[in-house]
mmCIF file of C-alpha atoms and ligand atoms in Angstrom:
data_model
loop_
_atom_site.group_PDB
_atom_site.id
_atom_site.type_symbol
_atom_site.label_atom_id
_atom_site.label_comp_id
_atom_site.label_asym_id
_atom_site.label_seq_id
_atom_site.Cartn_x
_atom_site.Cartn_y
_atom_site.Cartn_z
ATOM 1 C CA MET R 229 -5.111 -16.840 -42.325
ATOM 2 C CA GLU R 230 -7.853 -14.443 -43.384
ATOM 3 C CA LYS R 231 -7.009 -10.835 -44.185
ATOM 4 C CA VAL R 232 -8.404 -7.567 -42.920
ATOM 5 C CA TYR R 233 -7.963 -4.566 -45.258
ATOM 6 C CA LEU R 234 -8.164 -1.109 -43.752
ATOM 7 C CA ARG R 235 -9.777 1.927 -45.325
ATOM 8 C CA PRO R 236 -7.414 4.445 -46.919
ATOM 9 C CA ARG R 237 -5.256 6.353 -44.403
ATOM 10 C CA ARG R 238 -6.497 4.309 -41.441
ATOM 11 C CA GLU R 239 -3.126 2.546 -40.912
ATOM 12 C CA ASP R 240 -1.519 5.450 -38.994
ATOM 13 C CA SER R 241 -2.347 4.221 -35.511
ATOM 14 C CA ILE R 242 -1.004 0.725 -36.299
ATOM 15 C CA LEU R 243 2.174 2.203 -37.719
ATOM 16 C CA ARG R 244 2.509 3.877 -34.303
ATOM 17 C CA PHE R 245 2.069 0.424 -32.698
ATOM 18 C CA HIS R 246 -1.370 1.031 -31.233
ATOM 19 C CA PRO R 247 -2.684 -2.515 -30.640
ATOM 20 C CA TRP R 248 -6.350 -2.108 -31.618
ATOM 21 C CA VAL R 249 -8.120 -2.014 -34.975
ATOM 22 C CA PHE R 250 -11.586 -0.482 -34.686
ATOM 23 C CA SER R 251 -14.334 -1.920 -36.846
ATOM 24 C CA GLY R 252 -14.904 1.504 -38.435
ATOM 25 C CA ALA R 253 -11.370 1.445 -39.893
ATOM 26 C CA ILE R 254 -11.985 -1.763 -41.841
ATOM 27 C CA ALA R 255 -12.812 -1.772 -45.544
ATOM 28 C CA GLN R 256 -12.951 -5.502 -46.141
ATOM 29 C CA VAL R 257 -12.436 -8.862 -44.446
ATOM 30 C CA THR R 258 -11.611 -11.861 -46.631
ATOM 31 C CA GLY R 259 -13.288 -15.206 -46.039
ATOM 32 C CA ASN R 260 -15.268 -15.544 -42.879
ATOM 33 C CA PRO R 261 -12.937 -15.641 -39.878
ATOM 34 C CA ALA R 262 -14.398 -17.004 -36.667
ATOM 35 C CA GLU R 263 -14.180 -14.856 -33.579
ATOM 36 C CA GLY R 264 -10.858 -15.428 -31.877
ATOM 37 C CA ASP R 265 -9.108 -16.454 -35.103
ATOM 38 C CA LEU R 266 -5.813 -14.865 -36.042
ATOM 39 C CA VAL R 267 -6.148 -12.439 -38.955
ATOM 40 C CA ALA R 268 -3.513 -10.481 -40.862
ATOM 41 C CA VAL R 269 -4.091 -6.729 -41.141
ATOM 42 C CA TYR R 270 -3.202 -4.855 -44.350
ATOM 43 C CA SER R 271 -3.329 -1.212 -45.380
ATOM 44 C CA SER R 272 -5.625 -0.181 -48.231
ATOM 45 C CA ASP R 273 -2.694 -0.437 -50.651
ATOM 46 C CA GLY R 274 -1.857 -3.976 -49.584
ATOM 47 C CA GLN R 275 1.041 -3.388 -47.160
ATOM 48 C CA TYR R 276 1.208 -5.963 -44.309
ATOM 49 C CA LEU R 277 0.838 -4.237 -40.932
ATOM 50 C CA ALA R 278 0.189 -6.713 -38.144
ATOM 51 C CA THR R 279 -1.471 -9.921 -36.981
ATOM 52 C CA GLY R 280 -4.043 -10.234 -34.232
ATOM 53 C CA HIS R 281 -7.174 -11.788 -32.771
ATOM 54 C CA PHE R 282 -10.377 -11.101 -34.668
ATOM 55 C CA GLN R 283 -13.594 -10.337 -32.823
ATOM 56 C CA ILE R 284 -16.970 -8.883 -33.747
ATOM 57 C CA GLY R 285 -17.435 -5.597 -31.911
ATOM 58 C CA SER R 286 -16.021 -2.104 -31.786
ATOM 59 C CA ILE R 287 -12.450 -3.416 -31.349
ATOM 60 C CA ALA R 288 -12.318 -5.785 -34.321
ATOM 61 C CA VAL R 289 -8.660 -6.849 -34.082
ATOM 62 C CA ARG R 290 -6.418 -6.980 -31.013
ATOM 63 C CA ILE R 291 -2.876 -7.040 -32.305
ATOM 64 C CA LEU R 292 -0.442 -9.648 -31.039
ATOM 65 C CA SER R 293 2.399 -8.901 -33.357
ATOM 66 C CA PHE R 294 3.657 -6.239 -35.727
ATOM 67 C CA ASP R 295 6.431 -8.404 -37.124
ATOM 68 C CA GLU R 296 6.637 -11.806 -35.478
ATOM 69 C CA ASP R 297 4.450 -14.710 -36.372
ATOM 70 C CA PRO R 298 1.881 -15.452 -33.653
ATOM 71 C CA THR R 299 1.333 -18.877 -35.211
ATOM 72 C CA ALA R 300 4.953 -19.851 -34.491
ATOM 73 C CA PRO R 301 5.058 -22.755 -32.016
ATOM 74 C CA ASP R 302 7.116 -20.788 -29.489
ATOM 75 C CA PHE R 303 5.061 -17.556 -29.700
ATOM 76 C CA TRP R 304 3.251 -17.848 -26.340
ATOM 77 C CA GLU R 305 6.275 -19.029 -24.455
ATOM 78 C CA LYS R 306 8.306 -16.152 -25.850
ATOM 79 C CA MET R 307 5.704 -13.571 -24.889
ATOM 80 C CA VAL R 308 5.114 -14.998 -21.394
ATOM 81 C CA ARG R 309 8.871 -15.191 -20.858
ATOM 82 C CA ARG R 310 9.269 -11.534 -21.847
ATOM 83 C CA ALA R 311 6.597 -10.553 -19.319
ATOM 84 C CA PHE R 312 8.264 -12.714 -16.671
ATOM 85 C CA GLN R 313 11.707 -11.273 -17.363
ATOM 86 C CA ALA R 314 10.339 -7.756 -16.941
ATOM 87 C CA ARG R 315 9.038 -8.751 -13.461
ATOM 88 C CA VAL R 316 12.442 -10.214 -12.635
ATOM 89 C CA ALA R 317 14.050 -6.987 -13.818
ATOM 90 C CA TYR R 318 11.838 -4.824 -11.527
ATOM 91 C CA GLY R 319 12.757 -7.079 -8.621
ATOM 92 C CA LEU R 320 9.228 -8.411 -8.195
ATOM 93 C CA HIS R 321 9.878 -12.054 -8.978
ATOM 94 C CA GLY R 322 12.350 -13.564 -6.584
ATOM 95 C CA SER R 323 11.691 -10.965 -3.903
ATOM 96 C CA ALA R 324 11.654 -12.386 -0.378
ATOM 97 C CA SER R 325 9.073 -9.856 0.838
ATOM 98 C CA THR R 326 6.658 -9.880 -2.140
ATOM 99 C CA THR R 327 5.411 -13.194 -3.523
ATOM 100 C CA CYS R 328 2.585 -11.911 -5.741
ATOM 101 C CA TYR R 329 2.486 -9.685 -8.795
ATOM 102 C CA ARG R 330 0.740 -9.192 -12.115
ATOM 103 C CA LEU R 331 2.593 -11.248 -14.687
ATOM 104 C CA VAL R 332 0.684 -10.144 -17.783
ATOM 105 C CA HIS R 333 -1.103 -6.812 -18.011
ATOM 106 C CA GLY R 334 -2.808 -7.050 -21.391
ATOM 107 C CA GLU R 335 -1.673 -4.447 -23.896
ATOM 108 C CA GLY R 336 1.061 -3.352 -21.461
ATOM 109 C CA ASP R 337 2.767 -6.681 -22.109
ATOM 110 C CA GLY R 338 1.884 -6.925 -25.792
ATOM 111 C CA LEU R 339 -0.930 -9.383 -25.090
ATOM 112 C CA PRO R 340 -4.209 -7.482 -25.527
ATOM 113 C CA GLY R 341 -7.123 -9.155 -23.789
ATOM 114 C CA LEU R 342 -5.048 -11.204 -21.330
ATOM 115 C CA ILE R 343 -4.500 -10.740 -17.597
ATOM 116 C CA ILE R 344 -2.404 -13.148 -15.532
ATOM 117 C CA ASP R 345 -1.845 -12.601 -11.815
ATOM 118 C CA TYR R 346 0.768 -14.611 -9.939
ATOM 119 C CA TYR R 347 0.211 -15.710 -6.337
ATOM 120 C CA ASP R 348 3.179 -17.609 -4.944
ATOM 121 C CA GLY R 349 3.307 -20.208 -7.711
ATOM 122 C CA VAL R 350 -0.351 -20.030 -8.768
ATOM 123 C CA CYS R 351 -1.203 -18.212 -12.008
ATOM 124 C CA VAL R 352 -4.762 -16.884 -12.317
ATOM 125 C CA LEU R 353 -5.704 -16.088 -15.882
ATOM 126 C CA GLN R 354 -8.489 -13.822 -17.120
ATOM 127 C CA ALA R 355 -9.260 -13.661 -20.824
ATOM 128 C CA HIS R 356 -11.051 -10.500 -21.914
ATOM 129 C CA SER R 357 -11.278 -11.509 -25.581
ATOM 130 C CA VAL R 358 -12.451 -14.553 -27.500
ATOM 131 C CA GLY R 359 -8.969 -15.018 -28.951
ATOM 132 C CA MET R 360 -7.298 -15.160 -25.545
ATOM 133 C CA PHE R 361 -10.029 -17.429 -24.221
ATOM 134 C CA LYS R 362 -9.398 -19.870 -27.054
ATOM 135 C CA ALA R 363 -5.617 -19.651 -26.539
ATOM 136 C CA LYS R 364 -5.745 -20.523 -22.850
ATOM 137 C CA SER R 365 -4.328 -24.044 -23.162
ATOM 138 C CA ALA R 366 -1.370 -22.734 -25.140
ATOM 139 C CA ILE R 367 -0.898 -19.992 -22.536
ATOM 140 C CA CYS R 368 -1.002 -22.609 -19.771
ATOM 141 C CA GLU R 369 1.723 -24.602 -21.537
ATOM 142 C CA ALA R 370 3.812 -21.426 -21.808
ATOM 143 C CA LEU R 371 3.421 -20.809 -18.058
ATOM 144 C CA LYS R 372 4.630 -24.349 -17.347
ATOM 145 C CA ALA R 373 7.666 -23.786 -19.531
ATOM 146 C CA VAL R 374 8.515 -20.441 -17.915
ATOM 147 C CA TYR R 375 7.975 -21.367 -14.239
ATOM 148 C CA GLY R 376 9.014 -25.006 -14.500
ATOM 149 C CA ASP R 377 8.684 -27.018 -11.296
ATOM 150 C CA THR R 378 7.790 -23.962 -9.242
ATOM 151 C CA LEU R 379 4.380 -23.673 -10.942
ATOM 152 C CA LYS R 380 1.698 -24.942 -8.575
ATOM 153 C CA ALA R 381 -1.448 -24.282 -10.611
ATOM 154 C CA VAL R 382 -3.024 -22.333 -13.451
ATOM 155 C CA TYR R 383 -6.603 -21.239 -12.783
ATOM 156 C CA ASP R 384 -8.849 -19.846 -15.507
ATOM 157 C CA LYS R 385 -11.138 -17.141 -14.110
ATOM 158 C CA SER R 386 -12.547 -15.832 -17.388
ATOM 159 C CA SER R 387 -16.261 -16.423 -16.841
ATOM 160 C CA GLY R 388 -16.834 -12.839 -15.734
ATOM 161 C CA THR R 389 -14.510 -11.179 -18.244
ATOM 162 C CA ALA R 390 -14.554 -13.082 -21.551
ATOM 163 C CA PRO R 391 -17.329 -11.910 -23.852
ATOM 164 C CA PHE R 392 -20.169 -14.379 -23.702
ATOM 165 C CA LYS R 393 -20.381 -16.055 -27.102
ATOM 166 C CA ALA R 394 -22.183 -19.188 -28.122
ATOM 167 C CA GLY R 395 -19.782 -22.086 -28.117
ATOM 168 C CA LEU R 396 -17.503 -20.693 -25.408
ATOM 169 C CA ASP R 397 -17.650 -22.791 -22.288
ATOM 170 C CA LEU R 398 -17.361 -20.038 -19.702
ATOM 171 C CA VAL R 399 -16.800 -22.131 -16.618
ATOM 172 C CA ASP R 400 -13.934 -21.238 -14.304
ATOM 173 C CA GLY R 401 -11.525 -23.958 -13.332
ATOM 174 C CA TYR R 402 -8.001 -25.290 -13.263
ATOM 175 C CA LEU R 403 -6.022 -25.640 -16.467
ATOM 176 C CA TYR R 404 -3.206 -27.222 -14.520
ATOM 177 C CA ARG R 405 -2.543 -28.433 -10.991
ATOM 178 C CA ALA R 406 0.750 -29.830 -9.750
ATOM 179 C CA PRO R 407 0.377 -33.260 -8.177
ATOM 180 C CA GLY R 408 -1.086 -32.929 -4.692
ATOM 181 C CA PHE R 409 -2.196 -29.295 -5.122
ATOM 182 C CA ASP R 410 -5.840 -29.178 -4.055
ATOM 183 C CA THR R 411 -6.734 -25.792 -2.625
ATOM 184 C CA ASP R 412 -8.286 -22.567 -3.973
ATOM 185 C CA GLU R 413 -6.254 -20.447 -1.604
ATOM 186 C CA CYS R 414 -2.780 -19.439 -0.622
ATOM 187 C CA VAL R 415 -1.017 -16.959 1.606
ATOM 188 C CA VAL R 416 1.025 -14.309 -0.174
ATOM 189 C CA LEU R 417 3.455 -11.722 1.067
ATOM 190 C CA GLU R 418 3.233 -8.165 -0.192
ATOM 191 C CA ASN R 419 6.038 -5.949 1.102
ATOM 192 C CA GLY R 420 6.182 -8.295 4.079
ATOM 193 C CA ASN R 421 2.436 -8.009 4.807
ATOM 194 C CA LYS R 422 0.553 -11.310 4.791
ATOM 195 C CA PHE R 423 -2.682 -11.943 2.904
ATOM 196 C CA HIS R 424 -4.950 -14.867 2.216
ATOM 197 C CA VAL R 425 -5.898 -14.941 -1.461
ATOM 198 C CA ASN R 426 -8.790 -17.058 -2.728
ATOM 199 C CA TRP R 427 -8.926 -16.903 -6.538
ATOM 200 C CA ASN R 428 -12.119 -18.961 -6.731
ATOM 201 C CA GLU R 429 -14.259 -16.972 -4.275
ATOM 202 C CA GLY R 430 -12.561 -13.577 -4.419
ATOM 203 C CA GLN R 431 -13.238 -10.609 -6.688
ATOM 204 C CA LYS R 432 -11.227 -10.276 -9.929
ATOM 205 C CA THR R 433 -8.324 -12.740 -9.703
ATOM 206 C CA GLY R 434 -8.532 -12.776 -5.906
ATOM 207 C CA PHE R 435 -6.556 -9.715 -4.838
ATOM 208 C CA PHE R 436 -6.038 -6.112 -5.991
ATOM 209 C CA LEU R 437 -2.362 -6.204 -6.830
ATOM 210 C CA ASP R 438 -2.468 -2.715 -8.316
ATOM 211 C CA GLN R 439 -2.461 -0.979 -4.910
ATOM 212 C CA ARG R 440 0.862 -2.435 -3.694
ATOM 213 C CA GLU R 441 2.855 0.812 -3.787
ATOM 214 C CA ASN R 442 -0.012 2.959 -2.531
ATOM 215 C CA ARG R 443 -0.551 0.588 0.401
ATOM 216 C CA ALA R 444 3.141 0.997 1.214
ATOM 217 C CA ALA R 445 2.643 4.775 1.199
ATOM 218 C CA VAL R 446 -0.233 4.383 3.678
ATOM 219 C CA GLY R 447 2.000 2.170 5.831
ATOM 220 C CA ARG R 448 4.645 4.916 5.934
ATOM 221 C CA LEU R 449 2.196 7.586 7.117
ATOM 222 C CA ALA R 450 -0.039 5.560 9.423
ATOM 223 C CA LYS R 451 1.985 5.715 12.654
ATOM 224 C CA GLY R 452 -0.070 7.000 15.561
ATOM 225 C CA ARG R 453 -3.109 7.611 13.368
ATOM 226 C CA ASN R 454 -6.724 6.614 13.559
ATOM 227 C CA VAL R 455 -7.491 5.153 10.140
ATOM 228 C CA LEU R 456 -10.669 4.648 8.103
ATOM 229 C CA ASN R 457 -10.345 2.306 5.109
ATOM 230 C CA LEU R 458 -13.396 2.677 2.847
ATOM 231 C CA PHE R 459 -14.042 0.045 0.148
ATOM 232 C CA CYS R 460 -11.424 -2.070 1.879
ATOM 233 C CA TYR R 461 -12.009 -5.399 0.042
ATOM 234 C CA THR R 462 -9.809 -7.929 1.931
ATOM 235 C CA GLY R 463 -8.119 -5.224 3.986
ATOM 236 C CA GLY R 464 -4.978 -4.468 1.972
ATOM 237 C CA PHE R 465 -4.571 -0.878 3.167
ATOM 238 C CA SER R 466 -5.710 -1.809 6.698
ATOM 239 C CA ILE R 467 -2.984 -4.413 7.197
ATOM 240 C CA TYR R 468 -0.281 -2.023 5.990
ATOM 241 C CA ALA R 469 -1.646 0.734 8.246
ATOM 242 C CA LEU R 470 -1.543 -1.539 11.292
ATOM 243 C CA ASN R 471 1.932 -2.793 10.455
ATOM 244 C CA GLY R 472 2.906 0.866 10.012
ATOM 245 C CA GLY R 473 1.839 1.674 13.576
ATOM 246 C CA ALA R 474 -1.741 2.937 13.229
ATOM 247 C CA VAL R 475 -3.478 3.181 16.589
ATOM 248 C CA HIS R 476 -6.750 1.803 15.236
ATOM 249 C CA VAL R 477 -8.218 0.939 11.839
ATOM 250 C CA ASP R 478 -11.882 0.731 10.815
ATOM 251 C CA SER R 479 -12.412 -1.230 7.579
ATOM 252 C CA VAL R 480 -15.608 -0.920 5.552
ATOM 253 C CA ASP R 481 -16.849 -2.935 2.584
ATOM 254 C CA SER R 482 -20.336 -3.928 1.457
ATOM 255 C CA SER R 483 -19.229 -7.465 0.575
ATOM 256 C CA LYS R 484 -19.703 -9.956 3.389
ATOM 257 C CA LYS R 485 -17.194 -12.340 1.797
ATOM 258 C CA ALA R 486 -14.598 -9.563 1.636
ATOM 259 C CA MET R 487 -15.161 -8.633 5.290
ATOM 260 C CA ASP R 488 -14.798 -12.267 6.380
ATOM 261 C CA MET R 489 -11.461 -12.270 4.608
ATOM 262 C CA VAL R 490 -10.465 -9.028 6.350
ATOM 263 C CA ASP R 491 -10.983 -10.777 9.680
ATOM 264 C CA ARG R 492 -8.913 -13.741 8.551
ATOM 265 C CA ASN R 493 -6.152 -11.414 7.343
ATOM 266 C CA MET R 494 -6.120 -9.601 10.698
ATOM 267 C CA ALA R 495 -5.658 -12.925 12.482
ATOM 268 C CA LEU R 496 -2.994 -14.000 9.987
ATOM 269 C CA ASN R 497 -0.927 -10.898 10.742
ATOM 270 C CA GLY R 498 -1.402 -11.338 14.482
ATOM 271 C CA PHE R 499 -2.812 -7.909 15.372
ATOM 272 C CA ALA R 500 -4.445 -7.364 18.752
ATOM 273 C CA PRO R 501 -8.214 -7.437 18.046
ATOM 274 C CA GLU R 502 -8.792 -4.078 19.745
ATOM 275 C CA ARG R 503 -6.733 -2.335 17.040
ATOM 276 C CA HIS R 504 -9.221 -3.139 14.272
ATOM 277 C CA THR R 505 -12.967 -3.096 13.613
ATOM 278 C CA SER R 506 -14.744 -4.576 10.571
ATOM 279 C CA TYR R 507 -17.925 -3.049 9.181
ATOM 280 C CA CYS R 508 -19.923 -4.778 6.469
ATOM 281 C CA ALA R 509 -21.725 -1.674 5.229
ATOM 282 C CA ASP R 510 -22.282 0.751 2.389
ATOM 283 C CA ALA R 511 -19.230 3.003 2.500
ATOM 284 C CA ILE R 512 -21.101 6.128 1.465
ATOM 285 C CA GLU R 513 -23.725 5.711 4.181
ATOM 286 C CA PHE R 514 -21.024 4.817 6.708
ATOM 287 C CA LEU R 515 -19.140 8.009 5.903
ATOM 288 C CA ARG R 516 -22.311 10.080 6.343
ATOM 289 C CA ASP R 517 -22.474 8.978 9.987
ATOM 290 C CA VAL R 518 -18.762 9.474 10.741
ATOM 291 C CA PRO R 519 -18.225 12.229 13.344
ATOM 292 C CA GLU R 520 -16.028 15.088 12.093
ATOM 293 C CA GLY R 521 -12.406 14.708 13.151
ATOM 294 C CA LYS R 522 -12.670 11.049 14.236
ATOM 295 C CA TYR R 523 -10.106 9.820 11.667
ATOM 296 C CA ASP R 524 -6.804 11.389 10.695
ATOM 297 C CA LEU R 525 -6.060 9.040 7.785
ATOM 298 C CA MET R 526 -8.695 7.940 5.299
ATOM 299 C CA ILE R 527 -8.479 5.670 2.273
ATOM 300 C CA VAL R 528 -11.171 6.051 -0.375
ATOM 301 C CA ASP R 529 -10.818 3.357 -3.059
ATOM 302 C CA PRO R 530 -14.229 2.770 -4.637
ATOM 303 C CA PRO R 531 -14.974 0.378 -7.516
ATOM 304 C CA ALA R 532 -14.942 1.930 -10.994
ATOM 305 C CA PHE R 533 -17.861 4.386 -11.034
ATOM 306 C CA ALA R 534 -17.658 4.682 -14.851
ATOM 307 C CA LYS R 535 -17.287 1.460 -16.803
ATOM 308 C CA HIS R 536 -17.792 3.247 -20.148
ATOM 309 C CA ARG R 537 -17.741 6.746 -21.568
ATOM 310 C CA GLY R 538 -21.506 7.191 -21.329
ATOM 311 C CA ALA R 539 -21.296 6.965 -17.548
ATOM 312 C CA LEU R 540 -18.564 9.602 -17.243
ATOM 313 C CA LYS R 541 -20.643 12.584 -16.126
ATOM 314 C CA ASN R 542 -22.451 10.731 -13.361
ATOM 315 C CA ALA R 543 -19.209 9.102 -12.272
ATOM 316 C CA LEU R 544 -17.451 12.454 -11.889
ATOM 317 C CA ARG R 545 -20.339 13.713 -9.783
ATOM 318 C CA ALA R 546 -20.134 10.569 -7.631
ATOM 319 C CA TYR R 547 -16.351 11.017 -7.130
ATOM 320 C CA GLN R 548 -16.944 14.637 -6.164
ATOM 321 C CA ARG R 549 -19.656 13.792 -3.612
ATOM 322 C CA LEU R 550 -17.663 10.971 -2.052
ATOM 323 C CA ASN R 551 -14.476 13.020 -1.800
ATOM 324 C CA ALA R 552 -16.281 16.039 -0.423
ATOM 325 C CA ALA R 553 -17.659 13.850 2.361
ATOM 326 C CA ALA R 554 -14.208 12.440 3.140
ATOM 327 C CA ILE R 555 -12.436 15.814 3.054
ATOM 328 C CA ALA R 556 -15.142 17.365 5.241
ATOM 329 C CA LYS R 557 -14.815 14.658 7.888
ATOM 330 C CA VAL R 558 -11.054 14.079 8.161
ATOM 331 C CA ALA R 559 -9.344 15.587 11.227
ATOM 332 C CA PRO R 560 -7.189 18.715 10.796
ATOM 333 C CA GLY R 561 -3.712 17.599 9.777
ATOM 334 C CA GLY R 562 -5.202 14.438 8.304
ATOM 335 C CA PHE R 563 -4.366 12.518 5.171
ATOM 336 C CA VAL R 564 -6.844 11.369 2.534
ATOM 337 C CA PHE R 565 -5.695 8.769 0.019
ATOM 338 C CA THR R 566 -8.275 8.944 -2.741
ATOM 339 C CA PHE R 567 -8.424 6.792 -5.886
ATOM 340 C CA SER R 568 -10.251 6.139 -9.108
ATOM 341 C CA CYS R 569 -9.775 2.952 -11.102
ATOM 342 C CA SER R 570 -12.170 3.995 -13.891
ATOM 343 C CA GLN R 571 -10.196 3.899 -17.112
ATOM 344 C CA VAL R 572 -12.428 6.521 -18.768
ATOM 345 C CA VAL R 573 -11.817 9.009 -15.928
ATOM 346 C CA ASP R 574 -8.376 10.430 -16.692
ATOM 347 C CA LYS R 575 -5.977 12.019 -14.189
ATOM 348 C CA GLU R 576 -7.070 15.552 -15.000
ATOM 349 C CA ALA R 577 -10.787 14.797 -14.743
ATOM 350 C CA PHE R 578 -10.263 13.015 -11.432
ATOM 351 C CA ALA R 579 -8.140 15.847 -10.042
ATOM 352 C CA LEU R 580 -10.856 18.286 -11.097
ATOM 353 C CA ALA R 581 -13.528 16.231 -9.301
ATOM 354 C CA VAL R 582 -11.401 16.196 -6.136
ATOM 355 C CA PHE R 583 -10.682 19.915 -6.515
ATOM 356 C CA SER R 584 -14.431 20.613 -6.724
ATOM 357 C CA ALA R 585 -14.933 18.404 -3.676
ATOM 358 C CA ALA R 586 -12.323 20.343 -1.694
ATOM 359 C CA ALA R 587 -13.781 23.677 -2.778
ATOM 360 C CA GLN R 588 -17.202 22.511 -1.605
ATOM 361 C CA THR R 589 -15.814 21.957 1.914
ATOM 362 C CA GLY R 590 -13.833 25.198 1.960
ATOM 363 C CA ARG R 591 -10.952 23.508 3.817
ATOM 364 C CA SER R 592 -7.257 24.026 3.125
ATOM 365 C CA VAL R 593 -6.137 21.050 1.044
ATOM 366 C CA ARG R 594 -2.685 20.318 -0.364
ATOM 367 C CA ILE R 595 -1.885 17.651 -2.920
ATOM 368 C CA LEU R 596 1.182 15.932 -1.460
ATOM 369 C CA ASP R 597 1.509 13.169 -4.008
ATOM 370 C CA ARG R 598 0.014 11.787 -7.204
ATOM 371 C CA LEU R 599 -0.516 8.057 -7.055
ATOM 372 C CA ASN R 600 -0.435 5.510 -9.858
ATOM 373 C CA GLN R 601 -0.574 1.870 -10.783
ATOM 374 C CA PRO R 602 2.676 -0.030 -10.128
ATOM 375 C CA ALA R 603 5.339 -1.278 -12.545
ATOM 376 C CA ASP R 604 3.781 -4.708 -13.072
ATOM 377 C CA HIS R 605 0.628 -2.977 -14.374
ATOM 378 C CA ALA R 606 2.805 -1.634 -17.138
ATOM 379 C CA VAL R 607 1.451 0.835 -19.652
ATOM 380 C CA ASN R 608 2.415 0.260 -23.260
ATOM 381 C CA ILE R 609 3.650 3.684 -24.375
ATOM 382 C CA TYR R 610 1.734 3.269 -27.636
ATOM 383 C CA HIS R 611 -1.480 2.450 -25.747
ATOM 384 C CA PRO R 612 -2.090 5.198 -23.181
ATOM 385 C CA GLU R 613 -5.549 3.705 -22.510
ATOM 386 C CA GLY R 614 -3.710 1.152 -20.353
ATOM 387 C CA GLU R 615 -3.318 3.733 -17.605
ATOM 388 C CA TYR R 616 -6.348 3.366 -15.361
ATOM 389 C CA LEU R 617 -5.480 3.716 -11.670
ATOM 390 C CA LYS R 618 -4.955 7.197 -10.388
ATOM 391 C CA GLY R 619 -4.999 8.699 -6.953
ATOM 392 C CA LEU R 620 -4.125 11.728 -4.882
ATOM 393 C CA LEU R 621 -2.631 12.006 -1.433
ATOM 394 C CA LEU R 622 -4.266 14.996 0.224
ATOM 395 C CA TYR R 623 -3.195 16.821 3.365
ATOM 396 C CA VAL R 624 -6.190 18.507 4.910
ATOM 397 C CA GLU R 625 -6.059 21.256 7.553
HETATM 398 N N1 SAH A 985 -8.990 -1.079 -1.614
HETATM 399 C C1 SAH A 985 -9.183 -2.458 -1.957
HETATM 400 C C2 SAH A 985 -9.788 -2.655 -3.328
HETATM 401 C C3 SAH A 985 -11.141 -1.999 -3.502
HETATM 402 S S1 SAH A 985 -12.091 -2.673 -4.787
HETATM 403 C C4 SAH A 985 -7.857 -3.202 -1.820
HETATM 404 O O1 SAH A 985 -6.828 -2.571 -1.539
HETATM 405 O O2 SAH A 985 -7.828 -4.417 -2.006
HETATM 406 C C5 SAH A 985 -13.636 -1.982 -4.445
HETATM 407 C C6 SAH A 985 -14.389 -2.600 -3.274
HETATM 408 O O3 SAH A 985 -15.550 -1.821 -3.056
HETATM 409 C C7 SAH A 985 -14.848 -4.028 -3.456
HETATM 410 O O4 SAH A 985 -14.339 -4.828 -2.424
HETATM 411 C C8 SAH A 985 -16.391 -3.958 -3.347
HETATM 412 O O5 SAH A 985 -16.943 -5.051 -2.620
HETATM 413 C C9 SAH A 985 -16.582 -2.692 -2.575
HETATM 414 N N2 SAH A 985 -17.834 -1.948 -2.751
HETATM 415 C C10 SAH A 985 -18.525 -1.709 -3.880
HETATM 416 N N3 SAH A 985 -19.554 -0.886 -3.634
HETATM 417 C C11 SAH A 985 -19.512 -0.579 -2.309
HETATM 418 C C12 SAH A 985 -20.288 0.244 -1.446
HETATM 419 N N4 SAH A 985 -21.320 0.959 -1.900
HETATM 420 N N5 SAH A 985 -19.941 0.349 -0.151
HETATM 421 C C13 SAH A 985 -18.883 -0.355 0.337
HETATM 422 N N6 SAH A 985 -18.108 -1.143 -0.441
HETATM 423 C C14 SAH A 985 -18.415 -1.250 -1.732
#
């Protein structure tokens, strides 16, 4: 294994178990490791620190282990099993009412660069690094060992997330299928709500599992309300609102495929058609034409406006504009669930954008709750960057 030597005094973050080595911290790399190879990281005075996946770029090493040997034959099974056991411990695996969850949340589960979502026996894997992409067969074997006969399929959906490098065959497809399994779709339960998930055609791994708890909060407050779900994707919040007793829900997304799935999910849950309307439209333009006071519960869950630091300023302005429009339009006594999934927009910055939005409208606005990502999107305490989803529940008079 090749070695990476850090510059003097650059080992502190690794000694605090932060899982990334930035290229600027490196003094020397021995040999000529290929991208995705395991390398051993040493301090400037030759002390062993950690082992991880090497990659050319700003994050040069993603650490897999500070003490164990990632080349050990049982390494992947051990790590996947640890992630699985945590989901058993939170009551997610084995729950009768929830049959989908995130099994591996990258750094949060000690596996930087790897996402695995579980949909009722189907594991959908997304590699975000060359190392994880190259390890996918070993990861698939680990999933078979952990889930045993209950594993229906392992689907690799890395084409949109793995860095494009020559020699990597970025084509999505099955790494494993149990005999007779020949579909790209399944029905999952989330807190008793039913959803079709299509990992081949859908966005990300097929479903946004990170909103589970926040959807439940919408379900609890929806009774008797007229709901607007902006950026609805396949209708997660809409289904919970209807099951929670909403009078009517309007769902809006610009993706035709997503809106077709909303309609299928409505039928799957058996709601009377007059309780729901689908709009394939730009959410911002839709909101502009909404009459004041029409809705008394709104969900605003846009895609990440800032994908990197350079886009932060514009993103904050966009969050402010969008939230101002929602706060201005919601009926007195209405709720606004507003979110940001941009990792570079932290809680404080988001709250400030929403505060500016409220001030712009001049309405009385209370923050009733601060919303987060759920337990299966675990944040490694040594890697606060893993916290990305934040939201506020507003009560507007
Ligand atoms: N709330 C959803 C997840 C939202 S993801 C859930 O619970 O599952 C963001 C969504 O915004 C995606 O479905 C994407 O298609 C949609 N989108 C992106 N830009 C949009 C726009 N300008 N107007 C409407 N929808 C948009």
